[in-house]
Every structure is written in structure tokens, then in C-alpha cells.
Amino acid sequence: MHLTWRLTSCRQIGALLVNFVRSRIFAFCTCSVHGVPMASSAKRESSHRQVSIDPAEWVDRHGDVLYRYAIVRVRKQEIAEDLVQETLLAALKSQDKFEGQSAEQVWLIGILRHKILDYLRSRSRGVDGRTEAGSTDWLADFFDDRGNWRKPPDPTAVNPDSLVEREEFWDVFDHCLEGLPPRAREAFTRRVIEQEDTKSISEALSVTANNLWVILFRARTQMRSCLMLKWFGEQGGTPRNEAGHRDTSDRRPS
Amino acid sequence: MISCKKAAELTCQSLDRRLSLGERFKLRTHLLMCKACNAFRKQSIELDRLLNKRFHSRVSDEEFQRAVEHLPGDSCNRIKQRLREVVEQ
């Protein structure tokens, strides 16, 4: 119960942060689209010039923070470096949209976040079905016609806690994440890693809340199964097991 | 009695939204009797927790942490160079 509460409050804080960044970005966008009154525009310009100076200084001031943010998510040095560079270049191009008053770093991390999501999306090996948003075809890989597990999760599987400290785990994790269809991958990354709230994810992916739950259900089921298979070598799903399974032999009283 | 498929769906959704009383009851009843779905639930929650821990707290692996602490000097210079080029254009 306590853990659940803590998880929820973590999510809420995460969601608040994400919303804050979004509202900043949204504010910049609306400014550039609708324009602002001349006077305030000029004022903004002048105050802005005092804040943004040599962009190379950004590298000294924010380079480490951005790099750290990127590398724990993409975990490859060259890619993290590239993403930092891309972020700063993008920031440079849109710096007139940045108000000096708001935290520069928050703004840059917001840009970096999008770059990371783009990168993760582009690496996806999976294919979105034609009707992917609400598609339930994939369910047939995990459940039979009667809704029983084809490969029941193994209750005796090792607790992964001690194993995640090992770097190899994260290679397997990457491999599994890349196996998800792009949309499931993005939803999973935003939800589970970034702790974004489901409302803003469904808006970003332009799907309904229900569709998002289906997408996340798929992502979670597939990720669990892939990790268990690749890392823990979970067995199960031999033809005999499956046959036995249809007789609901999985529903043993505990 | 709900199927394992439905139980797995509810388990996943419980991580994303608050289940209704009826849904919680159905899920609990199923979980009481199904070891496989219990394992699924435990592993799914664990996966969430691990990823959360990994990405939102300090990295515990010291070596990894040292490696990720700073943007390497040469790429630092490369990025600065690139930014100056763009500014000059």
C-alpha cells in the first residue's frame, strides 16, 4: 500500500514537471504563431539579449546535465553526445522563443527529451499494424482463444532486482524495447521511464485513453515476456504445457 | 470468473489508472486462484519499479556513474565549434 502510494506520488510529481515543461513550450509556440504586441516584443528582445550570449557557454553551463540526462536513457556515449549537440543546435535556432526569465536548463531538457524520444522511436524494429491504435491481434501471441496463457509466466523466475545492476541487463532491455512497435515503444518510454501521465501521452500520440491502455498493455506484456525469455531464459509454452493449459490447469489454488 | 487475458489487462491498467471497485474485485478473485497471473503481476510491477529506480535515482553502479558524470572534453569542444559555426552563418 505504502509503495503504491509512493509510486503514485512520484508519478504525480513527474507529471507536474512534464506539464510545466509542456506549458512552457506551448507558450513559446503560441507566441511565435500569434505574435505579441510590438512593445512587449521589443522588451522581450532586449531582456533576451542580455541572457543569451555565447552559445558555446551553454556547453559549459549545461553540457554535463544534458549529457547525463541523455546517457542514462540511451546509454551509448556517442549517441548521447550527438543528442546534446542536436539539442543545443535546435535551441540556438529557436532561442528567440526562449524567455530569459524561465530556467534555461528546463527549456533545454525539454528539447532534449523530444530528441531522445525521436531517437528511440526511430530505432524501433517492430511494425505497427494497420489498425495499431486499437489492434488486439498481438494478444493471440500470448493468449489462446479462451483467454488462457500460451506461456504462463513462471512464478519461480528469479527476482530481477539483483540483476539490473549488471550492464548486460540493459543491453537485453534495449533489445527488447527495440522489438516493440514504434507507438508501443513511445508509449512505454513516456509512461514507464519518463513517468508521464496517460492523458498527455494519449494527446501526444493522438489516441484515445482506451487505445493507450491497450497499447501500454501490449508494451508491458511484450517487454516482460521478452526480458524473461532473453535474460532469465524462462521456459514454458511447450506443446504439452499449452495443451494442459487449455484445461485451465494454470488456475491452481495458491 | 475473468480469463487470464482479462486479468493481465487489468493488471497492466492498474499501473496506469485507478481500477473500479468491480474491476479490482474481479482481478483479486482471479489472482487468488491463478499462480501464472500472480507471477505476471509481480514481474510487471517489479519491471516498473526497476525502470523507475534506474532512471530517476542516482545510478548505483559507480563505474557507470563516473563514466556518465561529465560530457567528454573533446566532444565538448566539438559541440562548441559546431555552435559557433552556426552562429557565424
mmCIF file of C-alpha atoms in Angstrom:
data_model
loop_
_atom_site.group_PDB
_atom_site.id
_atom_site.type_symbol
_atom_site.label_atom_id
_atom_site.label_comp_id
_atom_site.label_asym_id
_atom_site.label_seq_id
_atom_site.Cartn_x
_atom_site.Cartn_y
_atom_site.Cartn_z
ATOM 1 C CA MET A 1 0.000 0.000 0.000
ATOM 2 C CA HIS A 2 2.773 2.356 1.051
ATOM 3 C CA LEU A 3 4.750 1.527 -2.074
ATOM 4 C CA THR A 4 1.728 2.135 -4.259
ATOM 5 C CA TRP A 5 1.239 5.493 -2.651
ATOM 6 C CA ARG A 6 4.837 6.407 -3.196
ATOM 7 C CA LEU A 7 4.723 5.306 -6.794
ATOM 8 C CA THR A 8 1.627 7.397 -7.340
ATOM 9 C CA SER A 9 3.138 10.472 -5.766
ATOM 10 C CA CYS A 10 6.330 10.004 -7.831
ATOM 11 C CA ARG A 11 4.156 9.850 -10.924
ATOM 12 C CA GLN A 12 2.284 12.923 -9.912
ATOM 13 C CA ILE A 13 5.457 14.902 -9.380
ATOM 14 C CA GLY A 14 6.776 13.627 -12.694
ATOM 15 C CA ALA A 15 3.538 14.581 -14.397
ATOM 16 C CA LEU A 16 3.661 18.048 -12.881
ATOM 17 C CA LEU A 17 7.181 18.572 -14.177
ATOM 18 C CA VAL A 18 6.280 17.309 -17.614
ATOM 19 C CA ASN A 19 3.229 19.548 -17.705
ATOM 20 C CA PHE A 20 5.316 22.517 -16.679
ATOM 21 C CA VAL A 21 7.799 21.925 -19.490
ATOM 22 C CA ARG A 22 4.948 21.413 -21.923
ATOM 23 C CA SER A 23 3.193 24.567 -20.902
ATOM 24 C CA ARG A 24 6.438 26.474 -21.398
ATOM 25 C CA ILE A 25 6.886 25.018 -24.857
ATOM 26 C CA PHE A 26 3.260 25.681 -25.655
ATOM 27 C CA ALA A 27 3.635 29.264 -24.507
ATOM 28 C CA PHE A 28 6.599 29.785 -26.829
ATOM 29 C CA CYS A 29 4.784 28.247 -29.746
ATOM 30 C CA THR A 30 1.673 30.356 -29.297
ATOM 31 C CA CYS A 31 3.822 33.470 -29.027
ATOM 32 C CA SER A 32 5.502 32.770 -32.327
ATOM 33 C CA VAL A 33 2.256 31.879 -34.063
ATOM 34 C CA HIS A 34 0.051 34.678 -32.909
ATOM 35 C CA GLY A 35 2.715 37.260 -32.389
ATOM 36 C CA VAL A 36 2.951 39.560 -29.399
ATOM 37 C CA PRO A 37 2.364 43.294 -29.140
ATOM 38 C CA MET A 38 5.279 45.315 -30.514
ATOM 39 C CA ALA A 39 6.257 46.907 -27.238
ATOM 40 C CA SER A 40 6.469 43.715 -25.270
ATOM 41 C CA SER A 41 8.184 42.049 -28.189
ATOM 42 C CA ALA A 42 10.909 44.669 -28.169
ATOM 43 C CA LYS A 43 11.206 44.402 -24.431
ATOM 44 C CA ARG A 44 11.476 40.675 -24.641
ATOM 45 C CA GLU A 45 14.120 41.046 -27.317
ATOM 46 C CA SER A 46 16.268 43.318 -25.228
ATOM 47 C CA SER A 47 15.971 41.339 -21.997
ATOM 48 C CA HIS A 48 16.596 38.244 -24.034
ATOM 49 C CA ARG A 49 19.830 39.574 -25.472
ATOM 50 C CA GLN A 50 21.217 40.042 -22.031
ATOM 51 C CA VAL A 51 20.560 36.416 -21.211
ATOM 52 C CA SER A 52 21.618 34.547 -24.305
ATOM 53 C CA ILE A 53 25.212 35.264 -25.050
ATOM 54 C CA ASP A 54 27.793 32.972 -26.458
ATOM 55 C CA PRO A 55 26.003 29.661 -27.163
ATOM 56 C CA ALA A 56 29.304 27.917 -26.580
ATOM 57 C CA GLU A 57 28.869 28.933 -22.989
ATOM 58 C CA TRP A 58 25.767 26.738 -22.914
ATOM 59 C CA VAL A 59 28.034 23.778 -23.364
ATOM 60 C CA ASP A 60 29.978 24.683 -20.223
ATOM 61 C CA ARG A 61 26.909 25.536 -18.245
ATOM 62 C CA HIS A 62 24.528 22.752 -19.263
ATOM 63 C CA GLY A 63 26.625 20.218 -21.175
ATOM 64 C CA ASP A 64 27.106 17.840 -18.252
ATOM 65 C CA VAL A 65 23.488 17.926 -17.117
ATOM 66 C CA LEU A 66 22.162 17.315 -20.624
ATOM 67 C CA TYR A 67 24.707 14.602 -21.270
ATOM 68 C CA ARG A 68 23.856 12.819 -18.035
ATOM 69 C CA TYR A 69 20.142 13.064 -18.802
ATOM 70 C CA ALA A 70 20.711 11.591 -22.247
ATOM 71 C CA ILE A 71 23.154 8.833 -21.400
ATOM 72 C CA VAL A 72 21.040 7.140 -18.744
ATOM 73 C CA ARG A 73 18.303 6.934 -21.351
ATOM 74 C CA VAL A 74 20.164 5.959 -24.498
ATOM 75 C CA ARG A 75 23.239 4.556 -22.739
ATOM 76 C CA LYS A 76 25.557 4.980 -25.672
ATOM 77 C CA GLN A 77 28.183 7.665 -25.358
ATOM 78 C CA GLU A 78 28.332 8.771 -28.991
ATOM 79 C CA ILE A 79 24.576 8.943 -29.251
ATOM 80 C CA ALA A 80 24.233 10.917 -26.035
ATOM 81 C CA GLU A 81 26.852 13.373 -27.332
ATOM 82 C CA ASP A 82 25.068 13.727 -30.640
ATOM 83 C CA LEU A 83 21.773 14.315 -28.894
ATOM 84 C CA VAL A 84 23.300 17.045 -26.748
ATOM 85 C CA GLN A 85 24.684 18.719 -29.852
ATOM 86 C CA GLU A 86 21.373 18.433 -31.695
ATOM 87 C CA THR A 87 19.567 19.858 -28.694
ATOM 88 C CA LEU A 88 21.834 22.875 -28.478
ATOM 89 C CA LEU A 89 21.599 23.457 -32.223
ATOM 90 C CA ALA A 90 17.825 23.302 -32.058
ATOM 91 C CA ALA A 91 17.881 25.621 -29.063
ATOM 92 C CA LEU A 92 20.079 28.036 -30.967
ATOM 93 C CA LYS A 93 17.634 28.155 -33.846
ATOM 94 C CA SER A 94 14.664 28.755 -31.589
ATOM 95 C CA GLN A 95 16.303 30.890 -28.934
ATOM 96 C CA ASP A 96 14.092 33.839 -29.779
ATOM 97 C CA LYS A 97 11.262 31.735 -28.443
ATOM 98 C CA PHE A 98 13.001 31.408 -25.136
ATOM 99 C CA GLU A 99 12.182 33.832 -22.359
ATOM 100 C CA GLY A 100 15.209 34.568 -20.259
ATOM 101 C CA GLN A 101 13.163 34.537 -17.087
ATOM 102 C CA SER A 102 12.379 30.843 -17.187
ATOM 103 C CA ALA A 103 15.021 28.316 -16.331
ATOM 104 C CA GLU A 104 17.255 27.838 -19.318
ATOM 105 C CA GLN A 105 18.074 24.300 -18.297
ATOM 106 C CA VAL A 106 14.435 23.255 -18.031
ATOM 107 C CA TRP A 107 13.928 24.555 -21.539
ATOM 108 C CA LEU A 108 16.952 22.699 -22.898
ATOM 109 C CA ILE A 109 15.974 19.457 -21.186
ATOM 110 C CA GLY A 110 12.529 19.809 -22.742
ATOM 111 C CA ILE A 111 14.128 19.915 -26.180
ATOM 112 C CA LEU A 112 16.480 17.078 -25.339
ATOM 113 C CA ARG A 113 13.576 14.947 -24.177
ATOM 114 C CA HIS A 114 11.948 15.228 -27.576
ATOM 115 C CA LYS A 115 15.221 14.398 -29.308
ATOM 116 C CA ILE A 116 15.563 11.278 -27.165
ATOM 117 C CA LEU A 117 12.020 10.168 -27.937
ATOM 118 C CA ASP A 118 12.634 10.724 -31.649
ATOM 119 C CA TYR A 119 15.765 8.661 -31.422
ATOM 120 C CA LEU A 120 14.103 5.830 -29.521
ATOM 121 C CA ARG A 121 11.201 5.808 -31.943
ATOM 122 C CA SER A 122 13.484 5.633 -34.952
ATOM 123 C CA ARG A 123 15.244 2.602 -33.513
ATOM 124 C CA SER A 124 12.129 0.513 -33.213
ATOM 125 C CA ARG A 125 12.289 -2.799 -35.073
ATOM 126 C CA GLY A 126 8.661 -3.652 -34.561
ATOM 127 C CA VAL A 127 5.958 -2.790 -37.040
ATOM 128 C CA ASP A 128 2.738 -1.029 -36.190
ATOM 129 C CA GLY A 129 -0.239 -2.904 -37.515
ATOM 130 C CA ARG A 130 -2.609 -1.128 -39.879
ATOM 131 C CA THR A 131 -5.103 -0.584 -37.130
ATOM 132 C CA GLU A 132 -2.474 -0.428 -34.472
ATOM 133 C CA ALA A 133 -4.084 2.075 -32.141
ATOM 134 C CA GLY A 134 -6.819 -0.307 -31.104
ATOM 135 C CA SER A 135 -5.398 -3.502 -32.510
ATOM 136 C CA THR A 136 -5.648 -6.598 -30.372
ATOM 137 C CA ASP A 137 -4.153 -9.078 -32.872
ATOM 138 C CA TRP A 138 -0.985 -9.343 -30.837
ATOM 139 C CA LEU A 139 -2.978 -10.826 -27.964
ATOM 140 C CA ALA A 140 -3.138 -14.098 -29.875
ATOM 141 C CA ASP A 141 0.620 -14.464 -29.333
ATOM 142 C CA PHE A 142 0.113 -14.528 -25.590
ATOM 143 C CA PHE A 143 -3.348 -15.963 -25.034
ATOM 144 C CA ASP A 144 -5.364 -18.740 -26.615
ATOM 145 C CA ASP A 145 -8.982 -18.472 -27.745
ATOM 146 C CA ARG A 146 -10.244 -18.965 -24.239
ATOM 147 C CA GLY A 147 -8.032 -16.249 -22.841
ATOM 148 C CA ASN A 148 -5.567 -18.613 -21.154
ATOM 149 C CA TRP A 149 -1.819 -18.007 -21.230
ATOM 150 C CA ARG A 150 0.028 -19.732 -24.037
ATOM 151 C CA LYS A 151 3.205 -19.459 -21.989
ATOM 152 C CA PRO A 152 2.186 -18.927 -18.386
ATOM 153 C CA PRO A 153 4.554 -16.608 -16.528
ATOM 154 C CA ASP A 154 6.844 -18.626 -14.312
ATOM 155 C CA PRO A 155 6.245 -17.917 -10.614
ATOM 156 C CA THR A 156 9.672 -19.322 -9.787
ATOM 157 C CA ALA A 157 11.518 -16.870 -12.054
ATOM 158 C CA VAL A 158 14.415 -15.065 -10.388
ATOM 159 C CA ASN A 159 13.693 -11.718 -8.866
ATOM 160 C CA PRO A 160 15.332 -9.303 -11.298
ATOM 161 C CA ASP A 161 16.315 -6.858 -8.576
ATOM 162 C CA SER A 162 19.893 -8.012 -8.094
ATOM 163 C CA LEU A 163 20.487 -8.455 -11.804
ATOM 164 C CA VAL A 164 19.737 -4.957 -13.067
ATOM 165 C CA GLU A 165 22.964 -3.694 -11.585
ATOM 166 C CA ARG A 166 24.724 -5.578 -14.346
ATOM 167 C CA GLU A 167 25.221 -3.680 -17.559
ATOM 168 C CA GLU A 168 24.293 -6.684 -19.724
ATOM 169 C CA PHE A 169 20.774 -6.481 -18.420
ATOM 170 C CA TRP A 170 20.378 -3.138 -20.099
ATOM 171 C CA ASP A 171 21.603 -4.472 -23.429
ATOM 172 C CA VAL A 172 18.849 -7.067 -23.229
ATOM 173 C CA PHE A 173 16.461 -4.357 -22.175
ATOM 174 C CA ASP A 174 17.408 -2.263 -25.224
ATOM 175 C CA HIS A 175 16.961 -5.238 -27.474
ATOM 176 C CA CYS A 176 13.506 -5.895 -26.060
ATOM 177 C CA LEU A 177 12.480 -2.267 -26.256
ATOM 178 C CA GLU A 178 13.533 -2.127 -29.900
ATOM 179 C CA GLY A 179 11.288 -5.077 -30.590
ATOM 180 C CA LEU A 180 8.182 -3.085 -29.744
ATOM 181 C CA PRO A 181 6.191 -1.341 -32.479
ATOM 182 C CA PRO A 182 7.065 2.388 -32.627
ATOM 183 C CA ARG A 183 3.930 3.556 -30.923
ATOM 184 C CA ALA A 184 4.061 0.997 -28.151
ATOM 185 C CA ARG A 185 7.694 1.851 -27.677
ATOM 186 C CA GLU A 186 6.998 5.532 -27.400
ATOM 187 C CA ALA A 187 4.087 4.983 -25.041
ATOM 188 C CA PHE A 188 6.147 2.662 -22.863
ATOM 189 C CA THR A 189 9.110 5.030 -22.760
ATOM 190 C CA ARG A 190 6.973 8.013 -21.904
ATOM 191 C CA ARG A 191 4.908 6.185 -19.333
ATOM 192 C CA VAL A 192 7.298 3.849 -17.579
ATOM 193 C CA ILE A 193 10.609 5.635 -17.979
ATOM 194 C CA GLU A 194 9.539 9.267 -18.100
ATOM 195 C CA GLN A 195 6.558 8.716 -15.778
ATOM 196 C CA GLU A 196 4.433 10.970 -17.935
ATOM 197 C CA ASP A 197 0.709 10.925 -17.170
ATOM 198 C CA THR A 198 -1.510 8.955 -19.509
ATOM 199 C CA LYS A 199 -3.546 11.970 -20.549
ATOM 200 C CA SER A 200 -0.626 13.838 -22.062
ATOM 201 C CA ILE A 201 0.685 10.666 -23.706
ATOM 202 C CA SER A 202 -2.616 9.947 -25.389
ATOM 203 C CA GLU A 203 -2.688 13.535 -26.606
ATOM 204 C CA ALA A 204 0.857 13.277 -27.929
ATOM 205 C CA LEU A 205 0.089 10.018 -29.727
ATOM 206 C CA SER A 206 -3.395 11.211 -30.762
ATOM 207 C CA VAL A 207 -5.110 8.113 -29.431
ATOM 208 C CA THR A 208 -7.985 7.739 -27.003
ATOM 209 C CA ALA A 209 -7.359 6.839 -23.376
ATOM 210 C CA ASN A 210 -8.721 3.364 -24.069
ATOM 211 C CA ASN A 211 -6.422 2.846 -27.012
ATOM 212 C CA LEU A 212 -3.483 3.988 -24.964
ATOM 213 C CA TRP A 213 -4.251 1.399 -22.293
ATOM 214 C CA VAL A 214 -4.321 -1.269 -24.954
ATOM 215 C CA ILE A 215 -1.016 -0.023 -26.351
ATOM 216 C CA LEU A 216 0.533 0.028 -22.885
ATOM 217 C CA PHE A 217 -0.902 -3.379 -22.084
ATOM 218 C CA ARG A 218 0.808 -4.677 -25.180
ATOM 219 C CA ALA A 219 4.078 -2.924 -24.402
ATOM 220 C CA ARG A 220 4.178 -4.189 -20.828
ATOM 221 C CA THR A 221 3.210 -7.742 -21.738
ATOM 222 C CA GLN A 222 5.722 -7.886 -24.549
ATOM 223 C CA MET A 223 8.517 -6.318 -22.529
ATOM 224 C CA ARG A 224 8.001 -8.666 -19.606
ATOM 225 C CA SER A 225 7.892 -11.666 -21.858
ATOM 226 C CA CYS A 226 10.975 -10.603 -23.830
ATOM 227 C CA LEU A 227 13.017 -9.842 -20.712
ATOM 228 C CA MET A 228 12.019 -13.079 -19.047
ATOM 229 C CA LEU A 229 12.862 -15.078 -22.128
ATOM 230 C CA LYS A 230 16.101 -13.354 -23.070
ATOM 231 C CA TRP A 231 17.506 -12.664 -19.661
ATOM 232 C CA PHE A 232 16.096 -15.263 -17.349
ATOM 233 C CA GLY A 233 15.628 -17.909 -20.002
ATOM 234 C CA GLU A 234 12.119 -18.524 -18.803
ATOM 235 C CA GLN A 235 10.788 -21.727 -20.239
ATOM 236 C CA GLY A 236 7.228 -22.755 -20.628
ATOM 237 C CA GLY A 237 4.943 -22.966 -23.554
ATOM 238 C CA THR A 238 5.977 -26.436 -24.659
ATOM 239 C CA PRO A 239 3.121 -28.005 -26.638
ATOM 240 C CA ARG A 240 2.253 -30.244 -23.715
ATOM 241 C CA ASN A 241 2.087 -27.324 -21.314
ATOM 242 C CA GLU A 242 -0.120 -25.454 -23.673
ATOM 243 C CA ALA A 243 -2.469 -28.379 -24.005
ATOM 244 C CA GLY A 244 -2.613 -28.796 -20.273
ATOM 245 C CA HIS A 245 -3.139 -25.110 -20.008
ATOM 246 C CA ARG A 246 -6.293 -25.189 -22.008
ATOM 247 C CA ASP A 247 -7.784 -27.354 -19.332
ATOM 248 C CA THR A 248 -7.271 -24.354 -17.065
ATOM 249 C CA SER A 249 -4.624 -26.275 -15.176
ATOM 250 C CA ASP A 250 -2.999 -22.902 -14.589
ATOM 251 C CA ARG A 251 -5.691 -21.932 -12.202
ATOM 252 C CA ARG A 252 -4.355 -23.829 -9.297
ATOM 253 C CA PRO A 253 -5.373 -22.620 -5.904
ATOM 254 C CA SER A 254 -2.404 -20.932 -4.319
ATOM 255 C CA MET B 1 -14.618 -15.535 -13.411
ATOM 256 C CA ILE B 2 -12.454 -13.465 -15.720
ATOM 257 C CA SER B 3 -9.907 -15.046 -18.060
ATOM 258 C CA CYS B 4 -6.134 -14.739 -17.691
ATOM 259 C CA LYS B 5 -6.205 -12.384 -20.661
ATOM 260 C CA LYS B 6 -8.592 -10.050 -18.877
ATOM 261 C CA ALA B 7 -6.647 -10.378 -15.627
ATOM 262 C CA ALA B 8 -3.410 -9.439 -17.376
ATOM 263 C CA GLU B 9 -5.131 -6.472 -18.996
ATOM 264 C CA LEU B 10 -6.458 -5.262 -15.655
ATOM 265 C CA THR B 11 -3.072 -5.813 -14.042
ATOM 266 C CA CYS B 12 -1.399 -3.605 -16.636
ATOM 267 C CA GLN B 13 -4.107 -0.987 -16.444
ATOM 268 C CA SER B 14 -3.846 -0.865 -12.672
ATOM 269 C CA LEU B 15 -0.395 0.616 -13.269
ATOM 270 C CA ASP B 16 -1.859 3.343 -15.453
ATOM 271 C CA ARG B 17 -5.203 4.180 -13.913
ATOM 272 C CA ARG B 18 -7.313 3.504 -10.849
ATOM 273 C CA LEU B 19 -9.404 0.403 -11.377
ATOM 274 C CA SER B 20 -13.070 0.490 -10.469
ATOM 275 C CA LEU B 21 -14.241 -1.416 -7.421
ATOM 276 C CA GLY B 22 -15.756 -4.118 -9.612
ATOM 277 C CA GLU B 23 -12.578 -4.482 -11.650
ATOM 278 C CA ARG B 24 -10.447 -4.714 -8.538
ATOM 279 C CA PHE B 25 -12.694 -7.373 -7.109
ATOM 280 C CA LYS B 26 -12.609 -9.430 -10.312
ATOM 281 C CA LEU B 27 -8.838 -9.132 -10.528
ATOM 282 C CA ARG B 28 -8.291 -10.050 -6.859
ATOM 283 C CA THR B 29 -10.520 -13.082 -7.151
ATOM 284 C CA HIS B 30 -8.668 -14.272 -10.214
ATOM 285 C CA LEU B 31 -5.283 -13.656 -8.622
ATOM 286 C CA LEU B 32 -6.260 -15.734 -5.608
ATOM 287 C CA MET B 33 -6.543 -18.751 -7.817
ATOM 288 C CA CYS B 34 -4.036 -18.214 -10.615
ATOM 289 C CA LYS B 35 -0.323 -18.570 -9.995
ATOM 290 C CA ALA B 36 0.597 -17.558 -13.529
ATOM 291 C CA CYS B 37 -1.262 -14.255 -13.320
ATOM 292 C CA ASN B 38 0.214 -13.642 -9.889
ATOM 293 C CA ALA B 39 3.660 -14.094 -11.376
ATOM 294 C CA PHE B 40 2.741 -11.805 -14.228
ATOM 295 C CA ARG B 41 1.565 -9.151 -11.813
ATOM 296 C CA LYS B 42 4.633 -9.418 -9.611
ATOM 297 C CA GLN B 43 7.010 -9.241 -12.564
ATOM 298 C CA SER B 44 5.167 -6.351 -14.225
ATOM 299 C CA ILE B 45 5.205 -4.282 -11.044
ATOM 300 C CA GLU B 46 8.836 -5.170 -10.489
ATOM 301 C CA LEU B 47 9.718 -4.091 -14.022
ATOM 302 C CA ASP B 48 8.041 -0.730 -13.487
ATOM 303 C CA ARG B 49 9.796 -0.260 -10.193
ATOM 304 C CA LEU B 50 13.202 -1.171 -11.570
ATOM 305 C CA LEU B 51 12.924 1.166 -14.516
ATOM 306 C CA ASN B 52 11.713 3.926 -12.274
ATOM 307 C CA LYS B 53 14.639 3.358 -9.935
ATOM 308 C CA ARG B 54 17.068 3.216 -12.791
ATOM 309 C CA PHE B 55 16.028 6.399 -14.493
ATOM 310 C CA HIS B 56 15.020 8.527 -11.542
ATOM 311 C CA SER B 57 17.582 7.955 -8.872
ATOM 312 C CA ARG B 58 21.308 8.096 -8.773
ATOM 313 C CA VAL B 59 22.909 5.341 -10.746
ATOM 314 C CA SER B 60 24.344 2.931 -8.216
ATOM 315 C CA ASP B 61 26.967 1.395 -10.444
ATOM 316 C CA GLU B 62 29.972 3.529 -9.522
ATOM 317 C CA GLU B 63 31.902 2.922 -12.683
ATOM 318 C CA PHE B 64 28.950 3.741 -14.863
ATOM 319 C CA GLN B 65 28.270 6.792 -12.792
ATOM 320 C CA ARG B 66 31.789 8.073 -13.184
ATOM 321 C CA ALA B 67 31.578 7.481 -16.912
ATOM 322 C CA VAL B 68 28.350 9.436 -17.247
ATOM 323 C CA GLU B 69 29.152 12.287 -14.907
ATOM 324 C CA HIS B 70 30.664 14.631 -17.489
ATOM 325 C CA LEU B 71 30.375 15.383 -21.151
ATOM 326 C CA PRO B 72 33.751 14.259 -22.521
ATOM 327 C CA GLY B 73 36.138 17.158 -23.184
ATOM 328 C CA ASP B 74 36.718 16.510 -26.880
ATOM 329 C CA SER B 75 33.040 16.324 -27.726
ATOM 330 C CA CYS B 76 32.514 19.384 -25.562
ATOM 331 C CA ASN B 77 34.889 21.268 -27.863
ATOM 332 C CA ARG B 78 33.376 19.743 -30.971
ATOM 333 C CA ILE B 79 29.893 20.910 -29.968
ATOM 334 C CA LYS B 80 31.165 24.406 -29.151
ATOM 335 C CA GLN B 81 32.877 24.556 -32.534
ATOM 336 C CA ARG B 82 29.695 23.480 -34.286
ATOM 337 C CA LEU B 83 27.583 26.031 -32.422
ATOM 338 C CA ARG B 84 29.999 28.830 -33.323
ATOM 339 C CA GLU B 85 29.861 27.818 -36.971
ATOM 340 C CA VAL B 86 26.086 28.052 -36.918
ATOM 341 C CA VAL B 87 26.145 31.399 -35.150
ATOM 342 C CA GLU B 88 28.576 32.829 -37.674
ATOM 343 C CA GLN B 89 26.483 31.794 -40.628
#
